[in-house]
mmCIF file of C-alpha atoms in Angstrom:
data_model
loop_
_atom_site.group_PDB
_atom_site.id
_atom_site.type_symbol
_atom_site.label_atom_id
_atom_site.label_comp_id
_atom_site.label_asym_id
_atom_site.label_seq_id
_atom_site.Cartn_x
_atom_site.Cartn_y
_atom_site.Cartn_z
ATOM 1 C CA UNK T 20 -7.800 15.879 -16.824
ATOM 2 C CA UNK T 21 -5.388 17.441 -14.379
ATOM 3 C CA UNK T 22 -3.336 14.712 -12.774
ATOM 4 C CA UNK T 23 -2.462 16.944 -9.849
ATOM 5 C CA UNK T 24 -5.741 18.805 -9.484
ATOM 6 C CA UNK T 25 -6.523 20.683 -6.270
ATOM 7 C CA UNK T 26 -9.300 19.476 -4.033
ATOM 8 C CA UNK T 27 -12.306 21.736 -3.561
ATOM 9 C CA UNK T 28 -12.884 23.711 -0.374
ATOM 10 C CA UNK T 29 -13.218 21.249 2.538
ATOM 11 C CA UNK T 30 -16.688 22.295 3.712
ATOM 12 C CA UNK T 31 -19.965 23.459 2.226
ATOM 13 C CA UNK T 32 -18.616 23.256 -1.282
ATOM 14 C CA UNK T 33 -20.084 21.163 -4.097
ATOM 15 C CA UNK T 34 -17.731 18.377 -5.114
ATOM 16 C CA UNK T 35 -17.162 17.564 -8.748
ATOM 17 C CA UNK T 36 -18.304 14.254 -10.058
ATOM 18 C CA UNK T 37 -15.710 11.740 -11.165
ATOM 19 C CA UNK T 38 -14.670 12.199 -14.746
ATOM 20 C CA UNK T 39 -15.502 9.714 -17.398
ATOM 21 C CA UNK T 40 -11.864 9.156 -18.271
ATOM 22 C CA UNK T 41 -11.203 6.704 -15.432
ATOM 23 C CA UNK T 42 -9.948 7.141 -11.853
ATOM 24 C CA UNK T 43 -7.525 9.948 -11.061
ATOM 25 C CA UNK T 44 -4.208 9.011 -9.520
ATOM 26 C CA UNK T 45 -4.567 11.932 -7.114
ATOM 27 C CA UNK T 46 -8.203 11.514 -6.309
ATOM 28 C CA UNK T 47 -10.446 14.108 -4.729
ATOM 29 C CA UNK T 48 -11.436 13.435 -1.154
ATOM 30 C CA UNK T 49 -15.008 12.207 -0.835
ATOM 31 C CA UNK T 50 -17.416 14.132 1.352
ATOM 32 C CA UNK T 51 -17.751 13.191 4.991
ATOM 33 C CA UNK T 52 -19.602 9.956 5.707
ATOM 34 C CA UNK T 53 -23.309 10.237 5.079
ATOM 35 C CA UNK T 54 -24.983 11.376 8.208
ATOM 36 C CA UNK T 55 -22.970 12.896 11.026
ATOM 37 C CA UNK T 56 -21.095 10.422 13.098
ATOM 38 C CA UNK T 57 -21.657 11.606 16.592
ATOM 39 C CA UNK T 58 -23.609 13.908 18.836
ATOM 40 C CA UNK T 59 -20.822 14.973 21.179
ATOM 41 C CA UNK T 60 -20.515 18.748 21.422
ATOM 42 C CA UNK T 61 -17.069 20.206 20.878
ATOM 43 C CA UNK T 62 -16.146 20.458 24.555
ATOM 44 C CA UNK T 63 -12.839 18.867 23.635
ATOM 45 C CA UNK T 64 -11.868 22.285 22.321
ATOM 46 C CA UNK T 65 -12.235 23.556 25.883
ATOM 47 C CA UNK T 66 -9.849 20.850 27.066
ATOM 48 C CA UNK T 67 -7.253 21.797 24.491
ATOM 49 C CA UNK T 68 -7.136 25.403 25.613
ATOM 50 C CA UNK T 69 -4.776 26.579 22.964
ATOM 51 C CA UNK T 70 -7.143 25.669 20.171
ATOM 52 C CA UNK T 71 -7.949 28.856 18.291
ATOM 53 C CA UNK T 72 -9.321 29.735 14.931
ATOM 54 C CA UNK T 73 -6.550 31.766 13.420
ATOM 55 C CA UNK T 74 -5.771 29.694 10.358
ATOM 56 C CA UNK T 75 -6.939 30.969 6.991
ATOM 57 C CA UNK T 76 -7.737 28.753 4.051
ATOM 58 C CA UNK T 77 -7.564 29.045 0.334
ATOM 59 C CA UNK T 78 -10.835 29.960 -1.272
ATOM 60 C CA UNK T 79 -12.156 27.905 -4.122
ATOM 61 C CA UNK T 80 -11.647 30.941 -6.349
ATOM 62 C CA UNK T 81 -7.949 30.982 -5.483
ATOM 63 C CA UNK T 82 -7.708 27.312 -6.360
ATOM 64 C CA UNK T 83 -9.352 27.841 -9.729
ATOM 65 C CA UNK T 84 -7.806 31.119 -10.843
ATOM 66 C CA UNK T 85 -4.271 32.358 -11.335
ATOM 67 C CA UNK T 86 -1.010 30.517 -11.769
ATOM 68 C CA UNK T 87 -0.031 27.713 -9.408
ATOM 69 C CA UNK T 88 2.976 29.727 -8.296
ATOM 70 C CA UNK T 89 0.724 32.597 -7.287
ATOM 71 C CA UNK T 90 -1.610 30.261 -5.415
ATOM 72 C CA UNK T 91 1.333 28.721 -3.553
ATOM 73 C CA UNK T 92 2.455 32.168 -2.395
ATOM 74 C CA UNK T 93 -1.077 33.095 -1.308
ATOM 75 C CA UNK T 94 -1.368 29.918 0.755
ATOM 76 C CA UNK T 95 2.016 30.504 2.341
ATOM 77 C CA UNK T 96 1.126 34.052 3.381
ATOM 78 C CA UNK T 97 -2.389 33.143 4.518
ATOM 79 C CA UNK T 98 -1.351 30.164 6.627
ATOM 80 C CA UNK T 99 0.328 32.209 9.325
ATOM 81 C CA UNK T 100 -0.985 29.850 12.006
ATOM 82 C CA UNK T 101 0.304 26.309 11.593
ATOM 83 C CA UNK T 102 -1.744 23.679 13.419
ATOM 84 C CA UNK T 103 0.351 21.561 15.770
ATOM 85 C CA UNK T 104 0.383 17.799 15.207
ATOM 86 C CA UNK T 105 1.287 15.133 17.756
ATOM 87 C CA UNK T 106 0.919 11.372 17.343
ATOM 88 C CA UNK T 107 -0.062 8.687 19.854
ATOM 89 C CA UNK T 108 -0.202 4.932 19.214
ATOM 90 C CA UNK T 109 -1.227 1.588 20.701
ATOM 91 C CA UNK T 110 -0.766 -1.862 19.214
ATOM 92 C CA UNK T 111 -1.988 -5.316 20.109
ATOM 93 C CA UNK T 112 -0.890 -8.679 18.748
ATOM 94 C CA UNK T 113 -4.372 -10.085 19.159
ATOM 95 C CA UNK T 114 -4.741 -13.770 18.362
ATOM 96 C CA UNK T 115 -1.871 -13.790 15.853
ATOM 97 C CA UNK T 116 1.369 -15.588 16.704
ATOM 98 C CA UNK T 117 3.455 -12.620 15.590
ATOM 99 C CA UNK T 118 3.041 -8.845 15.568
ATOM 100 C CA UNK T 119 3.445 -7.946 11.891
ATOM 101 C CA UNK T 120 2.255 -4.334 12.074
ATOM 102 C CA UNK T 121 4.698 -1.432 12.222
ATOM 103 C CA UNK T 122 4.307 2.314 12.627
ATOM 104 C CA UNK T 123 6.212 5.595 12.524
ATOM 105 C CA UNK T 124 5.508 8.880 14.339
ATOM 106 C CA UNK T 125 7.600 11.896 13.352
ATOM 107 C CA UNK T 126 5.919 14.987 14.756
ATOM 108 C CA UNK T 127 8.385 17.375 13.129
ATOM 109 C CA UNK T 128 10.957 16.536 10.435
ATOM 110 C CA UNK T 129 11.252 20.032 9.008
ATOM 111 C CA UNK T 130 14.941 20.289 9.775
ATOM 112 C CA UNK T 131 15.692 16.891 8.234
ATOM 113 C CA UNK T 132 13.743 17.690 5.051
ATOM 114 C CA UNK T 133 15.370 21.124 4.642
ATOM 115 C CA UNK T 134 12.453 22.438 2.585
ATOM 116 C CA UNK T 135 12.416 25.770 0.732
ATOM 117 C CA UNK T 136 12.046 28.119 3.700
ATOM 118 C CA UNK T 137 9.983 30.659 1.788
ATOM 119 C CA UNK T 138 7.210 28.160 1.092
ATOM 120 C CA UNK T 139 7.251 25.503 3.847
ATOM 121 C CA UNK T 140 7.624 25.994 7.590
ATOM 122 C CA UNK T 141 6.610 22.595 9.024
ATOM 123 C CA UNK T 142 6.775 18.967 7.849
ATOM 124 C CA UNK T 143 5.388 16.007 9.818
ATOM 125 C CA UNK T 144 5.030 12.314 8.969
ATOM 126 C CA UNK T 145 2.827 9.559 10.379
ATOM 127 C CA UNK T 146 2.432 6.023 9.024
ATOM 128 C CA UNK T 147 1.069 2.555 9.755
ATOM 129 C CA UNK T 148 2.101 -0.631 7.964
ATOM 130 C CA UNK T 149 0.204 -3.933 8.108
ATOM 131 C CA UNK T 150 2.494 -6.812 7.201
ATOM 132 C CA UNK T 151 1.449 -10.182 5.818
ATOM 133 C CA UNK T 152 3.511 -13.309 5.214
ATOM 134 C CA UNK T 153 5.979 -12.083 7.825
ATOM 135 C CA UNK T 154 7.179 -8.890 9.492
ATOM 136 C CA UNK T 155 10.066 -8.083 7.157
ATOM 137 C CA UNK T 156 8.198 -5.936 4.613
ATOM 138 C CA UNK T 157 6.353 -3.817 7.189
ATOM 139 C CA UNK T 158 9.513 -3.405 9.267
ATOM 140 C CA UNK T 159 11.536 -2.452 6.186
ATOM 141 C CA UNK T 160 8.931 0.107 5.135
ATOM 142 C CA UNK T 161 8.799 1.599 8.627
ATOM 143 C CA UNK T 162 12.581 1.933 8.713
ATOM 144 C CA UNK T 163 13.169 3.159 5.176
ATOM 145 C CA UNK T 164 10.165 4.854 3.573
ATOM 146 C CA UNK T 165 10.467 8.092 5.536
ATOM 147 C CA UNK T 166 14.242 8.111 5.049
ATOM 148 C CA UNK T 167 13.745 7.892 1.295
ATOM 149 C CA UNK T 168 11.098 10.599 1.550
ATOM 150 C CA UNK T 169 13.462 12.935 3.374
ATOM 151 C CA UNK T 170 16.176 12.378 0.760
ATOM 152 C CA UNK T 171 13.770 13.037 -2.108
ATOM 153 C CA UNK T 172 11.916 15.951 -0.487
ATOM 154 C CA UNK T 173 12.078 19.092 -2.648
ATOM 155 C CA UNK T 174 15.061 21.311 -1.976
ATOM 156 C CA UNK T 175 15.528 24.832 -3.249
ATOM 157 C CA UNK T 176 13.005 26.806 -5.272
ATOM 158 C CA UNK T 177 10.001 24.992 -6.742
ATOM 159 C CA UNK T 178 7.148 26.371 -8.835
ATOM 160 C CA UNK T 179 4.490 24.149 -7.259
ATOM 161 C CA UNK T 180 4.987 22.636 -3.821
ATOM 162 C CA UNK T 181 1.959 20.384 -4.274
ATOM 163 C CA UNK T 182 3.043 18.779 -7.527
ATOM 164 C CA UNK T 183 6.594 18.394 -6.281
ATOM 165 C CA UNK T 184 5.515 16.766 -3.013
ATOM 166 C CA UNK T 185 3.204 14.348 -4.804
ATOM 167 C CA UNK T 186 5.938 13.377 -7.258
ATOM 168 C CA UNK T 187 8.256 12.920 -4.266
ATOM 169 C CA UNK T 188 5.753 10.523 -2.668
ATOM 170 C CA UNK T 189 5.387 8.505 -5.870
ATOM 171 C CA UNK T 190 9.152 8.179 -6.257
ATOM 172 C CA UNK T 191 9.543 7.318 -2.568
ATOM 173 C CA UNK T 192 7.060 4.429 -2.687
ATOM 174 C CA UNK T 193 8.566 3.100 -5.908
ATOM 175 C CA UNK T 194 12.119 3.259 -4.567
ATOM 176 C CA UNK T 195 11.208 1.694 -1.207
ATOM 177 C CA UNK T 196 9.406 -1.190 -2.909
ATOM 178 C CA UNK T 197 12.287 -1.783 -5.311
ATOM 179 C CA UNK T 198 14.799 -1.765 -2.454
ATOM 180 C CA UNK T 199 12.822 -4.342 -0.494
ATOM 181 C CA UNK T 200 12.199 -6.590 -3.504
ATOM 182 C CA UNK T 201 15.916 -6.546 -4.320
ATOM 183 C CA UNK T 202 16.756 -7.593 -0.788
ATOM 184 C CA UNK T 203 13.956 -10.170 -0.679
ATOM 185 C CA UNK T 204 14.964 -11.811 -3.968
ATOM 186 C CA UNK T 205 18.585 -12.141 -2.841
ATOM 187 C CA UNK T 206 17.597 -14.447 0.010
ATOM 188 C CA UNK T 207 17.420 -18.226 -0.247
ATOM 189 C CA UNK T 208 14.590 -18.962 -0.207
ATOM 190 C CA UNK T 209 13.311 -15.573 -1.359
ATOM 191 C CA UNK T 210 11.226 -13.610 1.114
ATOM 192 C CA UNK T 211 7.531 -13.514 0.293
ATOM 193 C CA UNK T 212 6.546 -10.835 2.822
ATOM 194 C CA UNK T 213 4.344 -7.914 1.880
ATOM 195 C CA UNK T 214 2.824 -4.902 3.611
ATOM 196 C CA UNK T 215 0.140 -2.280 3.281
ATOM 197 C CA UNK T 216 1.103 1.346 3.852
ATOM 198 C CA UNK T 217 -0.912 4.359 4.936
ATOM 199 C CA UNK T 218 1.128 7.523 5.335
ATOM 200 C CA UNK T 219 0.156 11.077 6.209
ATOM 201 C CA UNK T 220 2.658 13.748 5.224
ATOM 202 C CA UNK T 221 1.773 17.158 6.662
ATOM 203 C CA UNK T 222 3.287 20.145 4.861
ATOM 204 C CA UNK T 223 2.244 23.180 6.878
ATOM 205 C CA UNK T 224 -1.567 22.823 7.039
ATOM 206 C CA UNK T 225 -1.891 20.559 4.000
ATOM 207 C CA UNK T 226 -2.124 16.793 4.447
ATOM 208 C CA UNK T 227 -0.908 14.465 1.706
ATOM 209 C CA UNK T 228 -2.262 10.969 2.281
ATOM 210 C CA UNK T 229 -0.560 8.148 0.376
ATOM 211 C CA UNK T 230 -1.750 4.595 0.804
ATOM 212 C CA UNK T 231 -1.502 1.047 -0.477
ATOM 213 C CA UNK T 232 -3.857 -1.733 0.563
ATOM 214 C CA UNK T 233 -6.555 -1.734 3.223
ATOM 215 C CA UNK T 234 -5.140 0.257 6.135
ATOM 216 C CA UNK T 235 -7.005 3.525 6.515
ATOM 217 C CA UNK T 236 -6.763 7.176 7.533
ATOM 218 C CA UNK T 237 -9.805 8.982 8.946
ATOM 219 C CA UNK T 238 -10.181 12.675 9.821
ATOM 220 C CA UNK T 239 -12.471 13.785 12.644
ATOM 221 C CA UNK T 240 -14.041 17.108 11.651
ATOM 222 C CA UNK T 241 -16.622 19.112 13.612
ATOM 223 C CA UNK T 242 -19.618 20.348 11.634
ATOM 224 C CA UNK T 243 -20.742 23.718 12.963
ATOM 225 C CA UNK T 244 -24.164 23.541 11.295
ATOM 226 C CA UNK T 245 -25.146 20.154 12.711
ATOM 227 C CA UNK T 246 -22.983 20.573 15.840
ATOM 228 C CA UNK T 247 -21.754 17.018 15.420
ATOM 229 C CA UNK T 248 -18.495 15.351 14.556
ATOM 230 C CA UNK T 249 -18.075 13.510 11.258
ATOM 231 C CA UNK T 250 -15.622 10.869 10.053
ATOM 232 C CA UNK T 251 -13.995 11.895 6.762
ATOM 233 C CA UNK T 252 -12.188 9.143 4.892
ATOM 234 C CA UNK T 253 -8.753 10.325 3.747
ATOM 235 C CA UNK T 254 -7.595 7.110 2.074
ATOM 236 C CA UNK T 255 -8.813 4.619 -0.495
ATOM 237 C CA UNK T 256 -8.847 0.890 0.140
ATOM 238 C CA UNK T 257 -7.312 -1.357 -2.494
ATOM 239 C CA UNK T 258 -8.698 -4.860 -2.797
ATOM 240 C CA UNK T 259 -8.929 -7.129 -5.837
ATOM 241 C CA UNK T 260 -12.728 -7.048 -5.949
ATOM 242 C CA UNK T 261 -12.772 -3.386 -6.996
ATOM 243 C CA UNK T 262 -13.338 -3.007 -10.726
ATOM 244 C CA UNK T 263 -10.286 -0.892 -11.549
ATOM 245 C CA UNK T 264 -8.023 -3.090 -9.450
ATOM 246 C CA UNK T 265 -9.386 -6.307 -10.963
ATOM 247 C CA UNK T 266 -9.015 -4.973 -14.505
ATOM 248 C CA UNK T 267 -5.367 -4.058 -13.902
ATOM 249 C CA UNK T 268 -4.656 -7.497 -12.461
ATOM 250 C CA UNK T 269 -6.341 -9.283 -15.356
ATOM 251 C CA UNK T 270 -4.533 -7.168 -17.967
ATOM 252 C CA UNK T 271 -1.247 -8.159 -16.332
ATOM 253 C CA UNK T 272 -2.130 -11.838 -16.701
ATOM 254 C CA UNK T 273 -3.339 -12.440 -13.171
ATOM 255 C CA UNK T 274 -6.787 -13.341 -11.920
ATOM 256 C CA UNK T 275 -9.033 -12.779 -8.943
ATOM 257 C CA UNK T 276 -10.541 -15.774 -7.168
ATOM 258 C CA UNK T 277 -12.568 -15.652 -3.961
ATOM 259 C CA UNK T 278 -11.822 -11.934 -3.718
ATOM 260 C CA UNK T 279 -8.042 -12.448 -3.725
ATOM 261 C CA UNK T 280 -5.212 -12.143 -6.229
ATOM 262 C CA UNK T 281 -4.669 -15.686 -7.552
ATOM 263 C CA UNK T 282 -6.970 -16.761 -4.730
ATOM 264 C CA UNK T 283 -4.331 -15.863 -2.114
ATOM 265 C CA UNK T 284 -3.489 -12.154 -1.645
ATOM 266 C CA UNK T 285 -6.185 -9.964 -0.069
ATOM 267 C CA UNK T 286 -4.828 -6.585 -1.235
ATOM 268 C CA UNK T 287 -4.150 -5.355 -4.764
ATOM 269 C CA UNK T 288 -1.450 -2.804 -3.896
ATOM 270 C CA UNK T 289 1.429 -3.319 -1.488
ATOM 271 C CA UNK T 290 5.097 -3.039 -0.690
ATOM 272 C CA UNK T 291 6.826 -6.374 -1.258
ATOM 273 C CA UNK T 292 4.799 -9.401 -2.436
ATOM 274 C CA UNK T 293 7.323 -9.945 -5.226
ATOM 275 C CA UNK T 294 5.619 -13.088 -6.482
ATOM 276 C CA UNK T 295 2.468 -11.069 -7.249
ATOM 277 C CA UNK T 296 4.001 -7.986 -8.839
ATOM 278 C CA UNK T 297 4.028 -9.635 -12.259
ATOM 279 C CA UNK T 298 0.306 -10.321 -11.792
ATOM 280 C CA UNK T 299 -0.742 -6.685 -11.540
ATOM 281 C CA UNK T 300 -0.143 -5.956 -7.854
ATOM 282 C CA UNK T 301 1.478 -2.523 -7.718
ATOM 283 C CA UNK T 302 3.266 -0.226 -5.284
ATOM 284 C CA UNK T 303 1.824 2.953 -6.862
ATOM 285 C CA UNK T 304 -0.116 4.666 -4.055
ATOM 286 C CA UNK T 305 -3.280 6.674 -4.213
ATOM 287 C CA UNK T 306 -2.414 10.193 -3.087
ATOM 288 C CA UNK T 307 -4.989 12.579 -1.709
ATOM 289 C CA UNK T 308 -4.713 16.127 -0.475
ATOM 290 C CA UNK T 309 -6.628 17.648 2.443
ATOM 291 C CA UNK T 310 -6.554 21.188 3.823
ATOM 292 C CA UNK T 311 -6.743 21.262 7.620
ATOM 293 C CA UNK T 312 -9.361 23.575 9.115
ATOM 294 C CA UNK T 313 -9.988 24.959 12.620
ATOM 295 C CA UNK T 314 -12.798 22.406 12.956
ATOM 296 C CA UNK T 315 -10.500 19.389 12.606
ATOM 297 C CA UNK T 316 -9.896 17.468 15.856
ATOM 298 C CA UNK T 317 -7.668 14.492 15.058
ATOM 299 C CA UNK T 318 -6.551 11.995 12.428
ATOM 300 C CA UNK T 319 -6.992 8.262 12.978
ATOM 301 C CA UNK T 320 -4.634 5.863 11.194
ATOM 302 C CA UNK T 321 -5.259 2.161 11.703
ATOM 303 C CA UNK T 322 -4.800 -1.238 10.102
ATOM 304 C CA UNK T 323 -7.723 -3.395 9.060
ATOM 305 C CA UNK T 324 -7.567 -5.237 12.375
ATOM 306 C CA UNK T 325 -9.478 -2.279 13.806
ATOM 307 C CA UNK T 326 -11.905 -1.760 10.939
ATOM 308 C CA UNK T 327 -12.969 -5.401 10.894
ATOM 309 C CA UNK T 328 -14.871 -4.679 14.113
ATOM 310 C CA UNK T 329 -15.337 -0.876 14.077
ATOM 311 C CA UNK T 330 -16.830 1.407 11.466
ATOM 312 C CA UNK T 331 -14.968 4.711 11.019
ATOM 313 C CA UNK T 332 -17.853 6.535 12.695
ATOM 314 C CA UNK T 333 -17.811 4.174 15.663
ATOM 315 C CA UNK T 334 -14.066 4.538 16.053
ATOM 316 C CA UNK T 335 -14.221 8.338 15.917
ATOM 317 C CA UNK T 336 -17.014 8.487 18.487
ATOM 318 C CA UNK T 337 -15.162 6.039 20.740
ATOM 319 C CA UNK T 338 -12.081 8.277 20.686
ATOM 320 C CA UNK T 339 -14.158 11.394 21.320
ATOM 321 C CA UNK T 340 -15.766 9.787 24.372
ATOM 322 C CA UNK T 341 -12.305 8.988 25.756
ATOM 323 C CA UNK T 342 -11.157 12.558 25.206
ATOM 324 C CA UNK T 343 -14.145 13.771 27.227
ATOM 325 C CA UNK T 344 -13.442 11.382 30.117
ATOM 326 C CA UNK T 345 -12.284 13.516 33.026
ATOM 327 C CA UNK T 346 -11.640 10.405 35.141
ATOM 328 C CA UNK T 347 -8.533 9.522 33.159
ATOM 329 C CA UNK T 348 -5.603 10.001 35.479
ATOM 330 C CA UNK T 349 -2.621 12.065 34.452
ATOM 331 C CA UNK T 350 0.815 10.590 34.970
ATOM 332 C CA UNK T 351 3.626 12.701 36.333
ATOM 333 C CA UNK T 352 5.204 14.723 33.568
ATOM 334 C CA UNK T 353 2.257 14.267 31.182
ATOM 335 C CA UNK T 354 -0.484 16.759 30.443
ATOM 336 C CA UNK T 355 -4.156 15.891 30.738
ATOM 337 C CA UNK T 356 -4.447 16.120 26.956
ATOM 338 C CA UNK T 357 -1.609 13.640 26.383
ATOM 339 C CA UNK T 358 -3.058 11.249 28.962
ATOM 340 C CA UNK T 359 -6.460 11.238 27.282
ATOM 341 C CA UNK T 360 -5.105 10.682 23.785
ATOM 342 C CA UNK T 361 -2.915 7.831 25.012
ATOM 343 C CA UNK T 362 -5.887 6.323 26.827
ATOM 344 C CA UNK T 363 -8.026 6.652 23.691
ATOM 345 C CA UNK T 364 -5.496 4.675 21.635
ATOM 346 C CA UNK T 365 -5.132 1.951 24.250
ATOM 347 C CA UNK T 366 -8.847 1.623 24.962
ATOM 348 C CA UNK T 367 -9.745 1.452 21.272
ATOM 349 C CA UNK T 368 -7.117 -1.207 20.579
ATOM 350 C CA UNK T 369 -8.286 -3.228 23.578
ATOM 351 C CA UNK T 370 -11.914 -2.927 22.542
ATOM 352 C CA UNK T 371 -11.110 -4.164 19.021
ATOM 353 C CA UNK T 372 -9.554 -7.314 20.494
ATOM 354 C CA UNK T 373 -12.522 -7.743 22.853
ATOM 355 C CA UNK T 374 -14.907 -7.485 19.902
ATOM 356 C CA UNK T 375 -13.203 -10.441 18.289
ATOM 357 C CA UNK T 376 -10.685 -8.998 15.859
ATOM 358 C CA UNK T 377 -8.327 -11.908 15.300
ATOM 359 C CA UNK T 378 -5.800 -9.729 13.476
ATOM 360 C CA UNK T 379 -3.008 -7.512 14.750
ATOM 361 C CA UNK T 380 -4.438 -4.156 15.800
ATOM 362 C CA UNK T 381 -2.592 -0.840 15.486
ATOM 363 C CA UNK T 382 -4.329 2.417 16.404
ATOM 364 C CA UNK T 383 -2.631 5.773 15.840
ATOM 365 C CA UNK T 384 -4.292 9.069 16.688
ATOM 366 C CA UNK T 385 -2.747 12.366 15.601
ATOM 367 C CA UNK T 386 -3.916 15.319 17.681
ATOM 368 C CA UNK T 387 -4.509 18.551 15.785
ATOM 369 C CA UNK T 388 -3.731 21.519 18.013
ATOM 370 C CA UNK T 389 -5.012 24.991 17.170
#
């Protein structure tokens, strides 16, 4: 079993079944949600006039054959057109007394990462954090996780960018969690805050999605055959009711009651939550890899406050309808595209509160420009 195995081609390609040896740490992305999630035609591509179809992708044969170093060089040469990424966000406190969510938008951190220039030309980072038990863990993660990532990002020559980036993400989450727990335990009384984390690291046209807990990342992809948009889940939720998560917790001496760790904690992986780490709660993220295609429209990152009242398909279609709304007014100094994406974030967050989400709501949409 290859721990760092490539994903198959993103469309019209049979996906391998899960192996019998247990879940992979770097899991394959599942296919798009069953059934297409909308009937809107791709007129949004007319709005974003600079959307083209110049990017080339690795073939499945390239992924299977040849050395990893050779594949890396092929991808680098083929990906002459790098898709632009720009993030937009809206957040609402909802019925909670305190806003415990946090987020980070870094459209371009290539210069800060100082990657090997021959292999990587663009690095971007987007993240949402859903705090619980206080704001300190989510705030700490928002302030420090990307800084740790930049420090650990591969410098100089590497044989495999993919394996190196994934190892960098693992080390970054581990280090960030350890830093927070050290600070939390030094307080009197000790902090008990915790946070989910869903991060998208874009290296050229490859997305690396690392997540802990129940915040989610969704990709909107247009299907040319059905002429509909689909919602592709990029992340994996972690809750104690899942078999693998429950088994890990029980082996560590913990238990799951009423769907929660020790009957209290709703998530089985997090940053912080020091009192539960000895019970099997871990900061090891699931990491998935996704190749962007010319048919990809945007990425949605959101905390569970949104998904308690919206399905991924509903959220994607809601955003698409906002992007098609020509009545949205453009502010001075902002393009029509920016105005519509900002409106989509704000309207979706407002609608989640109107539908009765009692939680904090954070909605981030990352536009994919072609």
